[in-house]
Amino acid sequence: MKMRTYMIMLCIMILQGCGNQSSQYQLIASIQFTNQHLMIDNGDSFVWENSLITINDEYTYEMEYIPRGKTSIPYQMFLNEKGEVYQPSLLKVRNVEVIVPKFDGKNDAVYTW
């Protein structure tokens, strides 16, 4: 039993060393979708400020504050560079990125789904 415990601890330590060595902080979050809303669950113990949310690398929306817990954002808030609104009936959500700029005063914090 002790050997198994040591092996599990060794595996965890090795895997931690193989993680992302980026200077960016990884936000704790989960993403859900409805027909009309993108829902973000801020799992961190703090409010995200000046967050930039991007759908499919093209449609963006900037929120001044995302509080801890779930936040629902209507898709009509997301615009591309041409000013076109994200259309969930025409486009499937392939990826979502949340960036909190200068999270620690110099580095961004990121969540990617």
PDB file of C-alpha atoms in Angstrom:
ATOM      1  CA  MET A   1       0.000   0.000   0.000  1.00  0.00           C
ATOM      2  CA  LYS A   2       2.840   2.417   0.827  1.00  0.00           C
ATOM      3  CA  MET A   3       4.525   1.674  -2.485  1.00  0.00           C
ATOM      4  CA  ARG A   4       1.335   2.497  -4.385  1.00  0.00           C
ATOM      5  CA  THR A   5       0.988   5.787  -2.498  1.00  0.00           C
ATOM      6  CA  TYR A   6       4.610   6.713  -3.274  1.00  0.00           C
ATOM      7  CA  MET A   7       4.109   5.877  -6.946  1.00  0.00           C
ATOM      8  CA  ILE A   8       1.004   8.073  -7.145  1.00  0.00           C
ATOM      9  CA  MET A   9       2.839  10.955  -5.453  1.00  0.00           C
ATOM     10  CA  LEU A  10       5.765  10.555  -7.857  1.00  0.00           C
ATOM     11  CA  CYS A  11       3.432  10.626 -10.865  1.00  0.00           C
ATOM     12  CA  ILE A  12       1.748  13.797  -9.597  1.00  0.00           C
ATOM     13  CA  MET A  13       5.102  15.534  -9.083  1.00  0.00           C
ATOM     14  CA  ILE A  14       6.277  14.546 -12.572  1.00  0.00           C
ATOM     15  CA  LEU A  15       3.051  15.743 -14.193  1.00  0.00           C
ATOM     16  CA  GLN A  16       3.243  19.080 -12.396  1.00  0.00           C
ATOM     17  CA  GLY A  17       6.679  19.624 -13.863  1.00  0.00           C
ATOM     18  CA  CYS A  18       5.344  19.007 -17.381  1.00  0.00           C
ATOM     19  CA  GLY A  19       2.661  21.706 -17.223  1.00  0.00           C
ATOM     20  CA  ASN A  20       2.490  25.027 -18.963  1.00  0.00           C
ATOM     21  CA  GLN A  21       5.519  27.072 -17.972  1.00  0.00           C
ATOM     22  CA  SER A  22       3.876  30.284 -19.194  1.00  0.00           C
ATOM     23  CA  SER A  23       4.005  33.394 -17.046  1.00  0.00           C
ATOM     24  CA  GLN A  24       0.244  33.731 -17.521  1.00  0.00           C
ATOM     25  CA  TYR A  25      -2.072  32.895 -14.649  1.00  0.00           C
ATOM     26  CA  GLN A  26      -4.635  30.239 -15.559  1.00  0.00           C
ATOM     27  CA  LEU A  27      -8.139  31.314 -14.561  1.00  0.00           C
ATOM     28  CA  ILE A  28     -10.456  28.761 -12.980  1.00  0.00           C
ATOM     29  CA  ALA A  29     -13.648  28.654 -15.025  1.00  0.00           C
ATOM     30  CA  SER A  30     -16.204  26.597 -16.873  1.00  0.00           C
ATOM     31  CA  ILE A  31     -18.255  27.460 -19.928  1.00  0.00           C
ATOM     32  CA  GLN A  32     -21.830  26.517 -20.825  1.00  0.00           C
ATOM     33  CA  PHE A  33     -24.077  27.455 -23.721  1.00  0.00           C
ATOM     34  CA  THR A  34     -27.768  28.001 -24.335  1.00  0.00           C
ATOM     35  CA  ASN A  35     -29.512  29.061 -27.539  1.00  0.00           C
ATOM     36  CA  GLN A  36     -29.208  32.715 -26.522  1.00  0.00           C
ATOM     37  CA  HIS A  37     -26.426  32.988 -23.916  1.00  0.00           C
ATOM     38  CA  LEU A  38     -22.833  32.134 -23.147  1.00  0.00           C
ATOM     39  CA  MET A  39     -22.483  31.327 -19.458  1.00  0.00           C
ATOM     40  CA  ILE A  40     -19.176  31.682 -17.663  1.00  0.00           C
ATOM     41  CA  ASP A  41     -18.629  30.283 -14.197  1.00  0.00           C
ATOM     42  CA  ASN A  42     -15.813  32.190 -12.488  1.00  0.00           C
ATOM     43  CA  GLY A  43     -14.338  29.593 -10.139  1.00  0.00           C
ATOM     44  CA  ASP A  44     -11.661  31.906  -8.775  1.00  0.00           C
ATOM     45  CA  SER A  45     -12.094  33.554  -5.389  1.00  0.00           C
ATOM     46  CA  PHE A  46     -11.925  37.046  -6.890  1.00  0.00           C
ATOM     47  CA  VAL A  47     -13.661  39.254  -9.459  1.00  0.00           C
ATOM     48  CA  TRP A  48     -12.161  39.359 -12.949  1.00  0.00           C
ATOM     49  CA  GLU A  49     -11.726  42.963 -14.088  1.00  0.00           C
ATOM     50  CA  ASN A  50     -11.725  44.304 -17.668  1.00  0.00           C
ATOM     51  CA  SER A  51     -12.131  40.826 -19.124  1.00  0.00           C
ATOM     52  CA  LEU A  52     -12.023  40.293 -22.875  1.00  0.00           C
ATOM     53  CA  ILE A  53     -14.143  37.317 -23.947  1.00  0.00           C
ATOM     54  CA  THR A  54     -13.688  35.928 -27.456  1.00  0.00           C
ATOM     55  CA  ILE A  55     -15.829  33.346 -29.260  1.00  0.00           C
ATOM     56  CA  ASN A  56     -14.302  31.442 -32.205  1.00  0.00           C
ATOM     57  CA  ASP A  57     -11.264  33.754 -32.317  1.00  0.00           C
ATOM     58  CA  GLU A  58     -13.463  36.415 -33.934  1.00  0.00           C
ATOM     59  CA  TYR A  59     -16.389  37.684 -31.843  1.00  0.00           C
ATOM     60  CA  THR A  60     -15.432  39.695 -28.773  1.00  0.00           C
ATOM     61  CA  TYR A  61     -17.045  41.341 -25.792  1.00  0.00           C
ATOM     62  CA  GLU A  62     -15.335  43.249 -22.982  1.00  0.00           C
ATOM     63  CA  MET A  63     -16.833  43.090 -19.496  1.00  0.00           C
ATOM     64  CA  GLU A  64     -15.781  45.504 -16.782  1.00  0.00           C
ATOM     65  CA  TYR A  65     -16.395  42.897 -14.059  1.00  0.00           C
ATOM     66  CA  ILE A  66     -17.092  39.168 -13.986  1.00  0.00           C
ATOM     67  CA  PRO A  67     -18.043  38.283 -10.415  1.00  0.00           C
ATOM     68  CA  ARG A  68     -17.353  34.974  -8.744  1.00  0.00           C
ATOM     69  CA  GLY A  69     -19.925  32.375  -9.789  1.00  0.00           C
ATOM     70  CA  LYS A  70     -22.046  32.182 -12.937  1.00  0.00           C
ATOM     71  CA  THR A  71     -22.526  35.046 -15.356  1.00  0.00           C
ATOM     72  CA  SER A  72     -24.831  34.880 -18.376  1.00  0.00           C
ATOM     73  CA  ILE A  73     -23.934  36.952 -21.435  1.00  0.00           C
ATOM     74  CA  PRO A  74     -26.317  37.317 -24.405  1.00  0.00           C
ATOM     75  CA  TYR A  75     -24.696  36.369 -27.718  1.00  0.00           C
ATOM     76  CA  GLN A  76     -25.860  39.700 -29.161  1.00  0.00           C
ATOM     77  CA  MET A  77     -23.119  41.390 -27.104  1.00  0.00           C
ATOM     78  CA  PHE A  78     -20.373  39.654 -29.132  1.00  0.00           C
ATOM     79  CA  LEU A  79     -19.246  41.505 -32.252  1.00  0.00           C
ATOM     80  CA  ASN A  80     -16.587  40.846 -34.875  1.00  0.00           C
ATOM     81  CA  GLU A  81     -14.300  43.513 -36.417  1.00  0.00           C
ATOM     82  CA  LYS A  82     -17.003  44.405 -38.973  1.00  0.00           C
ATOM     83  CA  GLY A  83     -19.527  45.038 -36.195  1.00  0.00           C
ATOM     84  CA  GLU A  84     -21.519  41.891 -37.002  1.00  0.00           C
ATOM     85  CA  VAL A  85     -23.283  40.158 -34.114  1.00  0.00           C
ATOM     86  CA  TYR A  86     -22.499  36.525 -33.316  1.00  0.00           C
ATOM     87  CA  GLN A  87     -25.342  34.358 -34.671  1.00  0.00           C
ATOM     88  CA  PRO A  88     -25.640  31.093 -32.677  1.00  0.00           C
ATOM     89  CA  SER A  89     -28.219  29.803 -35.163  1.00  0.00           C
ATOM     90  CA  LEU A  90     -25.625  30.032 -37.961  1.00  0.00           C
ATOM     91  CA  LEU A  91     -22.335  29.441 -36.134  1.00  0.00           C
ATOM     92  CA  LYS A  92     -21.309  26.769 -33.681  1.00  0.00           C
ATOM     93  CA  VAL A  93     -19.132  27.767 -30.718  1.00  0.00           C
ATOM     94  CA  ARG A  94     -15.751  26.135 -31.413  1.00  0.00           C
ATOM     95  CA  ASN A  95     -13.696  27.896 -28.743  1.00  0.00           C
ATOM     96  CA  VAL A  96     -13.937  30.546 -26.045  1.00  0.00           C
ATOM     97  CA  GLU A  97     -11.102  32.552 -24.519  1.00  0.00           C
ATOM     98  CA  VAL A  98     -11.254  34.826 -21.489  1.00  0.00           C
ATOM     99  CA  ILE A  99      -8.352  37.213 -20.910  1.00  0.00           C
ATOM    100  CA  VAL A 100      -7.958  39.371 -17.810  1.00  0.00           C
ATOM    101  CA  PRO A 101      -5.241  41.884 -18.758  1.00  0.00           C
ATOM    102  CA  LYS A 102      -2.396  42.711 -16.398  1.00  0.00           C
ATOM    103  CA  PHE A 103      -3.859  40.399 -13.776  1.00  0.00           C
ATOM    104  CA  ASP A 104      -0.883  40.691 -11.414  1.00  0.00           C
ATOM    105  CA  GLY A 105       0.176  44.132 -12.588  1.00  0.00           C
ATOM    106  CA  LYS A 106       2.198  42.848 -15.541  1.00  0.00           C
ATOM    107  CA  ASN A 107       0.943  39.435 -16.777  1.00  0.00           C
ATOM    108  CA  ASP A 108      -2.418  38.495 -18.234  1.00  0.00           C
ATOM    109  CA  ALA A 109      -4.640  35.774 -16.808  1.00  0.00           C
ATOM    110  CA  VAL A 110      -6.263  33.409 -19.308  1.00  0.00           C
ATOM    111  CA  TYR A 111      -8.901  30.725 -19.599  1.00  0.00           C
ATOM    112  CA  THR A 112      -9.321  28.803 -22.854  1.00  0.00           C
ATOM    113  CA  TRP A 113     -12.133  26.430 -23.648  1.00  0.00           C
TER     114      TRP A 113
END
